[in-house]
Short mmCIF file of C-alpha atoms in Angstrom, two decimals:
data_model
loop_
_atom_site.label_atom_id
_atom_site.label_comp_id
_atom_site.label_asym_id
_atom_site.label_seq_id
_atom_site.Cartn_x
_atom_site.Cartn_y
_atom_site.Cartn_z
CA UNK G 23 39.06 146.76 170.93
CA UNK G 24 39.51 150.16 172.82
CA UNK G 25 41.92 151.13 170.17
CA UNK G 26 39.42 151.16 167.46
CA UNK G 27 36.82 152.96 169.46
CA UNK G 28 39.01 156.04 170.25
CA UNK G 29 40.06 156.19 167.03
CA UNK G 30 36.73 157.38 165.76
CA UNK G 31 36.66 160.23 168.33
CA UNK G 32 38.04 163.43 167.14
CA UNK G 33 41.31 163.82 168.86
CA UNK G 34 41.40 167.05 171.21
CA UNK G 35 44.79 168.57 171.52
CA UNK G 36 45.17 170.41 174.57
CA UNK G 37 47.64 172.90 174.80
CA UNK G 38 49.89 173.04 177.87
CA UNK G 39 49.79 169.03 178.05
CA UNK G 40 52.89 167.19 178.56
CA UNK G 41 54.24 164.96 175.80
CA UNK G 42 51.91 161.80 175.62
CA UNK G 43 55.14 159.62 175.27
CA UNK G 44 55.82 160.27 178.90
CA UNK G 45 52.59 158.74 180.25
CA UNK G 46 52.79 155.82 177.98
CA UNK G 47 55.67 153.39 178.06
CA UNK G 48 56.30 152.88 174.80
CA UNK G 49 57.69 149.25 174.25
CA UNK G 50 55.94 148.40 170.91
CA UNK G 51 58.64 149.63 168.57
CA UNK G 52 61.35 147.76 170.14
CA UNK G 53 59.40 144.57 170.54
CA UNK G 54 56.84 144.34 167.90
CA UNK G 55 59.02 142.32 165.61
CA UNK G 56 60.19 140.00 168.27
CA UNK G 57 58.63 136.77 170.41
CA UNK G 58 55.17 137.62 171.48
CA UNK G 59 56.40 136.19 174.90
CA UNK G 60 57.46 139.42 176.20
CA UNK G 61 54.45 141.57 174.99
CA UNK G 62 51.94 140.79 178.01
CA UNK G 63 49.44 143.62 177.28
CA UNK G 64 49.95 143.26 173.62
CA UNK G 65 49.32 139.44 173.28
CA UNK G 66 45.67 138.96 172.55
CA UNK G 67 44.07 141.06 169.76
CA UNK G 68 45.77 144.23 170.08
CA UNK G 69 48.30 144.28 167.42
CA UNK G 70 51.53 146.26 168.38
CA UNK G 71 51.97 149.59 166.37
CA UNK G 72 54.73 152.44 166.68
CA UNK G 73 53.68 155.11 169.32
CA UNK G 74 53.84 158.26 166.78
CA UNK G 75 50.71 157.62 164.82
CA UNK G 76 48.87 157.03 168.20
CA UNK G 77 49.72 160.57 169.25
CA UNK G 78 46.57 161.78 168.03
CA UNK G 79 44.30 159.56 170.23
CA UNK G 80 46.62 159.43 173.03
CA UNK G 81 46.20 163.25 173.30
CA UNK G 82 43.27 162.61 175.59
CA UNK G 83 44.55 162.31 179.05
CA UNK G 84 41.79 159.71 180.30
CA UNK G 85 42.54 157.24 177.68
CA UNK G 86 46.31 157.78 178.15
CA UNK G 87 45.87 157.01 182.19
CA UNK G 88 43.67 154.17 181.25
CA UNK G 89 46.07 152.60 179.00
CA UNK G 90 48.91 152.98 181.37
CA UNK G 91 47.03 151.46 184.21
CA UNK G 92 45.81 148.74 182.15
CA UNK G 93 49.17 147.48 180.75
CA UNK G 94 50.77 148.03 184.36
CA UNK G 95 48.09 145.76 185.57
CA UNK G 96 48.28 143.12 182.90
CA UNK G 97 52.14 143.13 183.42
CA UNK G 98 51.61 142.74 186.99
CA UNK G 99 49.11 139.82 186.60
CA UNK G 100 51.75 138.05 184.08
CA UNK G 101 54.34 138.36 186.71
CA UNK G 102 52.23 136.97 189.42
CA UNK G 103 51.12 133.98 187.45
CA UNK G 104 54.71 133.41 186.32
CA UNK G 105 56.10 133.25 189.82
CA UNK G 106 53.30 131.41 191.16
CA UNK G 107 53.16 128.59 188.43
CA UNK G 108 56.27 127.28 189.56
CA UNK G 109 55.01 126.74 193.04
CA UNK G 110 52.02 124.50 191.67
CA UNK G 111 53.49 122.74 188.75
CA UNK G 112 57.09 122.04 188.48
CA UNK G 113 57.34 123.22 184.92
CA UNK G 114 61.03 122.31 184.76
CA UNK G 115 60.39 118.81 185.93
CA UNK G 116 57.58 118.24 183.57
CA UNK G 117 59.81 119.41 180.71
CA UNK G 118 61.87 116.44 181.24
CA UNK G 119 58.84 113.99 180.70
CA UNK G 120 57.84 116.20 177.53
CA UNK G 121 61.06 115.66 175.77
CA UNK G 122 60.03 113.10 173.45
CA UNK G 123 60.12 112.69 169.61
CA UNK G 124 58.12 110.52 167.10
CA UNK G 125 60.43 107.31 167.34
CA UNK G 126 60.11 107.18 170.94
CA UNK G 127 56.44 107.51 170.67
CA UNK G 128 56.30 104.76 168.14
CA UNK G 129 58.55 102.36 169.99
CA UNK G 130 56.68 102.98 173.20
CA UNK G 131 53.37 102.43 171.88
CA UNK G 132 54.64 99.23 170.24
CA UNK G 133 56.03 98.06 173.61
CA UNK G 134 52.61 98.72 175.20
CA UNK G 135 50.85 96.39 173.02
CA UNK G 136 53.47 93.98 172.67
CA UNK G 137 55.95 93.83 175.62
CA UNK G 138 56.86 90.37 175.56
CA UNK G 139 60.20 90.44 173.38
CA UNK G 140 61.73 93.40 174.92
CA UNK G 141 64.89 92.45 176.97
CA UNK G 142 66.11 95.44 178.80
CA UNK G 143 64.11 97.29 180.99
CA UNK G 144 66.47 99.40 182.72
CA UNK G 145 66.59 103.06 182.35
CA UNK G 146 70.04 104.41 181.51
CA UNK G 147 71.45 106.94 183.62
CA UNK G 148 73.77 109.87 182.65
CA UNK G 149 75.68 111.15 185.67
CA UNK G 150 73.22 110.47 188.19
CA UNK G 151 70.37 111.82 186.22
CA UNK G 152 68.03 109.72 184.04
CA UNK G 153 68.34 110.07 180.37
CA UNK G 154 65.53 111.99 178.51
CA UNK G 155 62.80 109.85 177.00
CA UNK G 156 64.12 110.75 173.47
CA UNK G 157 67.24 108.72 174.13
CA UNK G 158 65.87 105.65 176.10
CA UNK G 159 62.68 103.73 175.31
CA UNK G 160 62.43 102.54 178.74
CA UNK G 161 62.07 106.07 180.50
CA UNK G 162 58.65 107.26 181.44
CA UNK G 163 57.11 110.29 179.57
CA UNK G 164 53.83 112.28 179.94
CA UNK G 165 53.05 112.97 176.50
CA UNK G 166 51.44 109.47 175.79
CA UNK G 167 49.56 109.54 178.98
CA UNK G 168 48.29 113.09 178.57
CA UNK G 169 47.29 112.47 174.79
CA UNK G 170 45.86 108.95 175.51
CA UNK G 171 43.63 110.53 178.42
CA UNK G 172 42.36 113.37 176.27
CA UNK G 173 41.54 110.79 173.28
CA UNK G 174 39.88 108.43 175.84
CA UNK G 175 37.50 111.42 176.56
CA UNK G 176 36.76 112.20 173.12
CA UNK G 177 36.28 108.68 172.00
CA UNK G 178 33.86 108.11 174.88
CA UNK G 179 32.18 111.02 173.72
CA UNK G 180 32.00 109.57 170.38
CA UNK G 181 30.82 106.04 171.73
CA UNK G 182 28.01 107.83 173.80
CA UNK G 183 27.23 109.61 170.50
CA UNK G 184 26.53 106.62 168.66
CA UNK G 185 24.41 105.33 171.32
CA UNK G 186 22.53 108.49 171.47
CA UNK G 187 23.32 109.37 174.82
CA UNK G 188 25.67 112.02 174.08
CA UNK G 189 25.53 115.53 175.94
CA UNK G 190 28.36 117.92 176.83
CA UNK G 191 28.02 117.34 180.38
CA UNK G 192 28.23 113.74 180.21
CA UNK G 193 31.56 114.05 178.61
CA UNK G 194 32.75 116.41 181.59
CA UNK G 195 31.48 113.49 183.62
CA UNK G 196 33.41 110.80 181.87
CA UNK G 197 36.66 113.09 181.94
CA UNK G 198 36.31 113.87 185.92
CA UNK G 199 35.42 110.30 186.94
CA UNK G 200 38.33 109.04 184.94
CA UNK G 201 40.57 111.59 186.44
CA UNK G 202 39.09 110.75 190.01
CA UNK G 203 39.97 107.03 189.52
CA UNK G 204 43.71 108.10 188.43
CA UNK G 205 44.08 110.27 191.53
CA UNK G 206 42.55 107.50 193.72
CA UNK G 207 45.02 104.96 192.14
CA UNK G 208 48.07 107.39 192.56
CA UNK G 209 47.08 107.80 196.21
CA UNK G 210 46.58 104.41 197.18
CA UNK G 211 49.87 103.30 195.65
CA UNK G 212 51.74 106.16 197.24
CA UNK G 213 50.32 105.20 200.66
CA UNK G 214 51.18 101.44 200.24
CA UNK G 215 54.78 102.55 199.24
CA UNK G 216 54.84 104.50 202.33
CA UNK G 217 53.58 101.59 204.54
CA UNK G 218 55.67 99.16 203.16
CA UNK G 219 58.84 101.51 203.61
CA UNK G 220 60.22 101.01 200.14
CA UNK G 221 63.20 103.01 199.28
CA UNK G 222 62.38 103.85 195.53
CA UNK G 223 63.26 106.61 193.04
CA UNK G 224 59.78 106.30 192.03
CA UNK G 225 58.63 109.77 191.94
CA UNK G 226 54.94 110.80 191.90
CA UNK G 227 55.08 111.94 188.15
CA UNK G 228 56.78 108.57 187.08
CA UNK G 229 53.79 106.92 189.00
CA UNK G 230 51.34 109.32 186.99
CA UNK G 231 52.83 108.43 183.79
CA UNK G 232 53.03 104.47 184.39
CA UNK G 233 49.31 104.56 185.51
CA UNK G 234 48.52 106.73 182.47
CA UNK G 235 49.47 104.11 179.94
CA UNK G 236 46.49 101.90 180.31
CA UNK G 237 44.38 104.57 178.68
CA UNK G 238 46.35 103.55 175.53
CA UNK G 239 44.59 100.04 175.64
CA UNK G 240 41.46 101.35 176.56
CA UNK G 241 41.14 103.68 173.62
CA UNK G 242 42.22 100.60 171.49
CA UNK G 243 39.18 98.42 172.88
CA UNK G 244 36.63 101.05 172.54
CA UNK G 245 37.60 101.76 168.93
CA UNK G 246 37.58 98.07 168.07
CA UNK G 247 34.07 97.92 169.99
CA UNK G 248 32.75 100.62 168.07
CA UNK G 249 33.81 99.06 164.64
CA UNK G 250 33.30 95.31 165.34
CA UNK G 251 30.82 95.17 168.39
CA UNK G 252 31.45 93.45 171.67
CA UNK G 253 33.32 90.58 170.04
CA UNK G 254 36.02 92.76 168.93
CA UNK G 255 36.00 94.99 172.32
CA UNK G 256 36.50 91.94 174.49
CA UNK G 257 39.57 90.50 172.27
CA UNK G 258 41.36 93.80 171.86
CA UNK G 259 40.75 94.56 175.61
CA UNK G 260 41.83 91.03 176.56
CA UNK G 261 45.08 91.57 174.59
CA UNK G 262 45.69 95.07 176.08
CA UNK G 263 44.77 93.92 179.61
CA UNK G 264 47.74 91.11 179.58
CA UNK G 265 50.11 93.28 177.55
CA UNK G 266 49.91 96.12 180.27
CA UNK G 267 49.94 93.49 183.09
CA UNK G 268 53.42 92.40 181.77
CA UNK G 269 54.45 95.98 181.24
CA UNK G 270 53.54 97.04 184.48
CA UNK G 271 55.28 94.09 186.23
CA UNK G 272 58.55 94.35 184.40
CA UNK G 273 58.72 97.97 184.69
CA UNK G 274 57.83 98.26 188.31
CA UNK G 275 59.88 95.21 189.32
CA UNK G 276 63.01 97.36 188.68
CA UNK G 277 61.65 100.24 190.60
CA UNK G 278 60.00 98.67 193.76
CA UNK G 279 61.77 95.25 194.29
CA UNK G 280 65.23 95.16 195.89
CA UNK G 281 68.11 94.96 193.19
CA UNK G 282 68.95 91.46 193.87
CA UNK G 283 65.06 90.17 193.30
CA UNK G 284 65.03 92.46 190.19
CA UNK G 285 67.69 90.41 188.47
CA UNK G 286 65.54 87.11 189.08
CA UNK G 287 67.50 85.75 191.99
CA UNK G 288 64.75 84.63 194.55
CA UNK G 289 65.54 86.38 197.72
CA UNK G 290 63.89 85.16 200.98
CA UNK G 291 62.36 87.61 203.49
CA UNK G 292 59.05 88.91 204.34
CA UNK G 293 59.90 92.38 202.96
CA UNK G 294 60.60 91.32 199.50
CA UNK G 295 57.58 89.08 199.49
CA UNK G 296 55.59 92.08 200.49
CA UNK G 297 57.16 94.15 197.70
CA UNK G 298 56.26 91.22 195.09
CA UNK G 299 52.91 91.42 196.25
CA UNK G 300 52.61 95.16 195.88
CA UNK G 301 53.95 95.00 192.33
CA UNK G 302 51.44 92.43 191.48
CA UNK G 303 48.41 94.15 193.06
CA UNK G 304 49.46 97.43 191.13
CA UNK G 305 49.74 95.42 187.68
CA UNK G 306 46.57 93.72 188.53
CA UNK G 307 44.55 96.77 189.31
CA UNK G 308 45.27 98.04 185.75
CA UNK G 309 43.12 95.55 183.76
CA UNK G 310 40.29 95.85 186.34
CA UNK G 311 40.18 99.64 185.80
CA UNK G 312 40.52 99.24 182.30
CA UNK G 313 37.34 97.21 182.15
CA UNK G 314 35.54 99.38 184.67
CA UNK G 315 36.13 102.53 182.86
CA UNK G 316 35.08 101.14 179.31
CA UNK G 317 32.34 98.38 179.50
CA UNK G 318 29.59 100.95 179.68
CA UNK G 319 30.64 102.63 176.49
CA UNK G 320 30.40 99.54 174.28
CA UNK G 321 26.91 98.08 173.98
CA UNK B 87 42.27 160.14 146.97
CA UNK B 88 43.90 161.72 150.44
CA UNK B 89 41.13 160.03 152.22
CA UNK B 90 42.05 156.69 150.93
CA UNK B 91 45.61 157.30 151.49
CA UNK B 92 44.55 158.11 155.29
CA UNK B 93 42.81 154.99 155.44
CA UNK B 94 45.58 152.99 154.22
CA UNK B 95 47.74 154.69 156.76
CA UNK B 96 45.48 153.90 159.79
CA UNK B 97 45.26 150.39 158.81
CA UNK B 98 48.90 150.15 158.74
CA UNK B 99 49.05 151.76 162.13
CA UNK B 100 46.75 149.02 163.66
CA UNK B 101 49.49 146.66 162.50
CA UNK B 102 47.85 144.91 159.99
CA UNK B 103 49.91 144.01 157.35
CA UNK B 104 48.17 142.54 154.44
CA UNK B 105 51.12 140.84 152.76
CA UNK B 106 52.05 139.03 155.99
CA UNK B 107 48.36 137.76 156.06
CA UNK B 108 48.45 136.71 152.31
CA UNK B 109 51.96 134.90 152.97
CA UNK B 110 50.63 133.14 156.09
CA UNK B 111 47.36 131.92 154.04
CA UNK B 112 49.60 130.62 151.35
CA UNK B 113 51.74 128.82 153.79
CA UNK B 114 48.34 127.05 155.07
CA UNK B 115 46.97 126.41 151.75
CA UNK B 116 50.11 124.73 150.61
CA UNK B 117 51.05 122.20 153.15
CA UNK B 118 54.00 121.03 151.15
CA UNK B 119 55.97 124.12 151.26
CA UNK B 120 58.37 124.58 154.12
CA UNK B 121 57.16 127.34 156.47
CA UNK B 122 59.26 130.74 157.20
CA UNK B 123 59.86 130.91 160.81
CA UNK B 124 60.08 134.67 161.10
CA UNK B 125 56.85 135.77 159.92
CA UNK B 126 55.12 133.43 162.41
CA UNK B 127 56.32 135.18 165.50
CA UNK B 128 54.00 138.10 165.07
CA UNK B 129 51.02 137.84 167.01
CA UNK B 130 48.44 138.79 164.47
CA UNK B 131 45.03 137.91 165.15
CA UNK B 132 43.27 139.60 162.26
CA UNK B 133 43.41 136.48 159.90
CA UNK B 134 42.21 134.04 162.50
CA UNK B 135 39.21 136.18 163.56
CA UNK B 136 38.30 136.74 159.66
CA UNK B 137 38.60 132.94 159.29
CA UNK B 138 36.46 132.20 162.20
CA UNK B 139 33.71 134.71 161.16
CA UNK B 140 33.72 132.80 157.77
CA UNK B 141 33.37 129.55 159.57
CA UNK B 142 30.57 130.78 161.64
CA UNK B 143 28.93 132.02 158.54
CA UNK B 144 28.81 128.94 156.49
CA UNK B 145 27.63 127.11 159.51
CA UNK B 146 24.83 129.51 159.88
CA UNK B 147 24.13 129.35 156.12
CA UNK B 148 24.11 125.42 156.46
CA UNK B 149 21.74 125.79 159.30
CA UNK B 150 23.60 125.25 162.51
CA UNK B 151 23.70 127.82 165.00
CA UNK B 152 26.35 126.74 167.30
CA UNK B 153 28.63 129.75 167.96
CA UNK B 154 29.02 129.18 171.58
CA UNK B 155 30.63 125.89 171.03
CA UNK B 156 33.07 127.17 168.39
CA UNK B 157 34.32 129.88 170.88
CA UNK B 158 34.53 127.53 173.96
CA UNK B 159 36.26 124.67 171.96
CA UNK B 160 38.78 127.16 170.34
CA UNK B 161 39.74 128.63 173.65
CA UNK B 162 40.27 125.31 175.58
CA UNK B 163 41.94 123.75 172.56
CA UNK B 164 44.32 126.91 172.27
CA UNK B 165 45.03 126.64 176.03
CA UNK B 166 45.89 122.85 175.96
CA UNK B 167 47.96 123.19 172.75
CA UNK B 168 49.74 126.39 174.46
CA UNK B 169 50.64 124.15 177.68
CA UNK B 170 51.69 121.39 175.61
CA UNK B 171 54.12 123.29 173.15
CA UNK B 172 55.39 125.09 176.10
CA UNK B 173 56.45 121.91 177.85
CA UNK B 174 57.79 120.28 174.47
CA UNK B 175 59.67 123.00 173.07
CA UNK B 176 63.12 124.58 174.69
CA UNK B 177 61.77 128.14 173.87
CA UNK B 178 58.54 129.05 175.08
CA UNK B 179 55.67 130.25 173.19
CA UNK B 180 52.99 132.99 173.90
CA UNK B 181 49.07 132.37 173.87
CA UNK B 182 48.67 134.77 171.08
CA UNK B 183 51.14 133.21 168.95
CA UNK B 184 49.23 129.55 169.24
CA UNK B 185 46.00 131.38 168.79
CA UNK B 186 47.28 133.22 165.70
CA UNK B 187 48.63 129.74 164.27
CA UNK B 188 45.81 127.70 164.87
CA UNK B 189 43.28 130.32 163.75
CA UNK B 190 45.26 130.56 160.25
CA UNK B 191 45.23 126.74 159.87
CA UNK B 192 41.37 126.96 160.19
CA UNK B 193 41.06 128.09 156.74
CA UNK B 194 40.79 124.46 155.11
CA UNK B 195 37.80 123.86 157.64
CA UNK B 196 36.02 126.76 156.32
CA UNK B 197 36.24 125.14 153.05
CA UNK B 198 34.71 122.00 154.45
CA UNK B 199 31.84 123.79 155.85
CA UNK B 200 31.29 125.78 152.89
CA UNK B 201 30.85 122.19 151.18
CA UNK B 202 28.42 121.33 153.95
CA UNK B 203 26.10 124.08 152.61
CA UNK B 204 25.44 122.41 149.50
CA UNK B 205 25.41 118.57 150.23
CA UNK B 206 25.29 116.55 153.48
CA UNK B 207 28.49 115.44 154.71
CA UNK B 208 27.25 112.39 156.60
CA UNK B 209 28.08 109.67 154.00
CA UNK B 210 31.29 107.99 153.20
CA UNK B 211 32.41 110.77 150.84
CA UNK B 212 31.85 113.20 153.92
CA UNK B 213 33.80 111.27 156.15
CA UNK B 214 36.82 110.81 153.87
CA UNK B 215 36.73 114.56 152.85
CA UNK B 216 36.62 115.56 156.50
CA UNK B 217 39.64 113.24 157.52
CA UNK B 218 41.78 114.65 154.53
CA UNK B 219 40.76 118.38 155.65
CA UNK B 220 41.66 117.45 159.34
CA UNK B 221 44.78 115.84 158.27
CA UNK B 222 45.52 118.97 156.09
CA UNK B 223 45.00 121.45 158.75
CA UNK B 224 47.05 119.77 161.38
CA UNK B 225 49.97 119.22 159.14
CA UNK B 226 50.04 122.69 158.35
CA UNK B 227 49.68 123.88 162.01
CA UNK B 228 52.42 121.54 163.05
CA UNK B 229 54.80 122.47 160.18
CA UNK B 230 54.50 126.14 161.04
CA UNK B 231 54.92 125.27 164.82
CA UNK B 232 58.01 123.26 163.92
CA UNK B 233 59.50 126.09 161.90
CA UNK B 234 58.76 128.74 164.49
CA UNK B 235 60.12 127.00 167.63
CA UNK B 236 62.77 124.95 166.23
CA UNK B 237 61.70 121.62 167.26
CA UNK B 238 63.26 118.38 165.70
CA UNK B 239 61.35 115.11 165.04
CA UNK B 240 58.40 116.21 166.69
CA UNK B 241 56.02 117.12 163.69
CA UNK B 242 53.66 114.18 164.13
CA UNK B 243 53.57 114.65 167.89
CA UNK B 244 52.53 118.45 167.31
CA UNK B 245 50.07 117.46 164.48
CA UNK B 246 48.04 114.88 166.86
CA UNK B 247 46.53 117.11 169.30
CA UNK B 248 46.10 119.80 166.60
CA UNK B 249 44.22 116.96 164.78
CA UNK B 250 42.09 116.34 167.72
CA UNK B 251 41.12 119.92 168.09
CA UNK B 252 40.27 120.11 164.26
CA UNK B 253 38.41 117.04 164.45
CA UNK B 254 36.12 118.57 167.28
CA UNK B 255 35.66 121.31 164.75
CA UNK B 256 34.89 118.96 161.81
CA UNK B 257 32.40 117.18 163.89
CA UNK B 258 30.60 120.62 164.68
CA UNK B 259 30.59 120.89 160.89
CA UNK B 260 29.15 117.33 160.04
CA UNK B 261 26.71 116.92 162.67
#
């Protein structure tokens, strides 16, 4: 911490030197009580204090310049990150997917394990934009897939640990292979949607959300496998596979198939047949991947 | 006498307010009491660093030399929770604030690893007590985050990733 080090030095006052305040942009007194968000240089481990008692150690011009340079560099860096992060990660769009609350998560998890009794799978709209997940259990969210993915990696580590095969790089390997399979799935589905020329409002993030729901079933299977052995694993995994198959069919049907077919009226035509096959293929890929990514964890 | 007063003044200049640290520590130690959002907004890393050092000291006394893992896990965990909270709340939160709150709520974990010095935690009692401590840590952390960021109906959702992070720390303590 540079502040502490220079405090131990004897401050040398130099006659004829300008007021140290002019070299140091003092933002601490106005913002030390406010949100940490604005204090870019003061964020990590550099507690804010008012400038007057610092006059003694700021009398040294080198430390003055260093502080001014450092704080301007940090501020510039933060600006750069803030400006560019919106280019790579659409933060405002992502915020929609995280607008969840505990009731929604509970109901959605129930739906993922038991989708058979749910009747209405349409997402409600409010003036052309879909309603936030908080208000409609059918809306896709990213909280559950993200947490499920992280939990899956940790549970995989636990499972490997009980088999005495644990090492931190194996955990990283697990995580990156699961991520790679997810990316492959998303790309394959987007490609096939493009080839079949389907006009849907299924965005990439929606697709990632739907494909991430299978991790919940995988976690359940592996945990049961850890507690009750192979029988428990196969039973729970089988149940979750069927459940996720039904869930995906019912959800994707509304997005991919034409409106008439979605209501249950069988529509002839090669196009709708193709879309039906696509939906079934996507839904069938889920149980396969669920088995593929977990069977080596349960012995 | 003058030297003592000067020392006290220099500590205050650093921005270390002992009564705030004490207040925050009591908020953590008493999970049922509602948190006061205003004191949380200060980015104060003194308490957390103290608790981290205490955790490492107790781990060392119990015979486990794993400092690198503690730092690495805490950094990554803080980053993930920072990203999640920024996405979930309507107002943003800075990294320092997240690190500060998570560090304060590490205090019960220090108690757990203190117990690990005296008896092994690998039995049933160890598992139960570590689950209780993880629950305690994550409930305190989520309570403070909810109060500071005005999030509604999301306490369990914030508590879950904190529980995962503290679970990792507990694994480090037990094994």
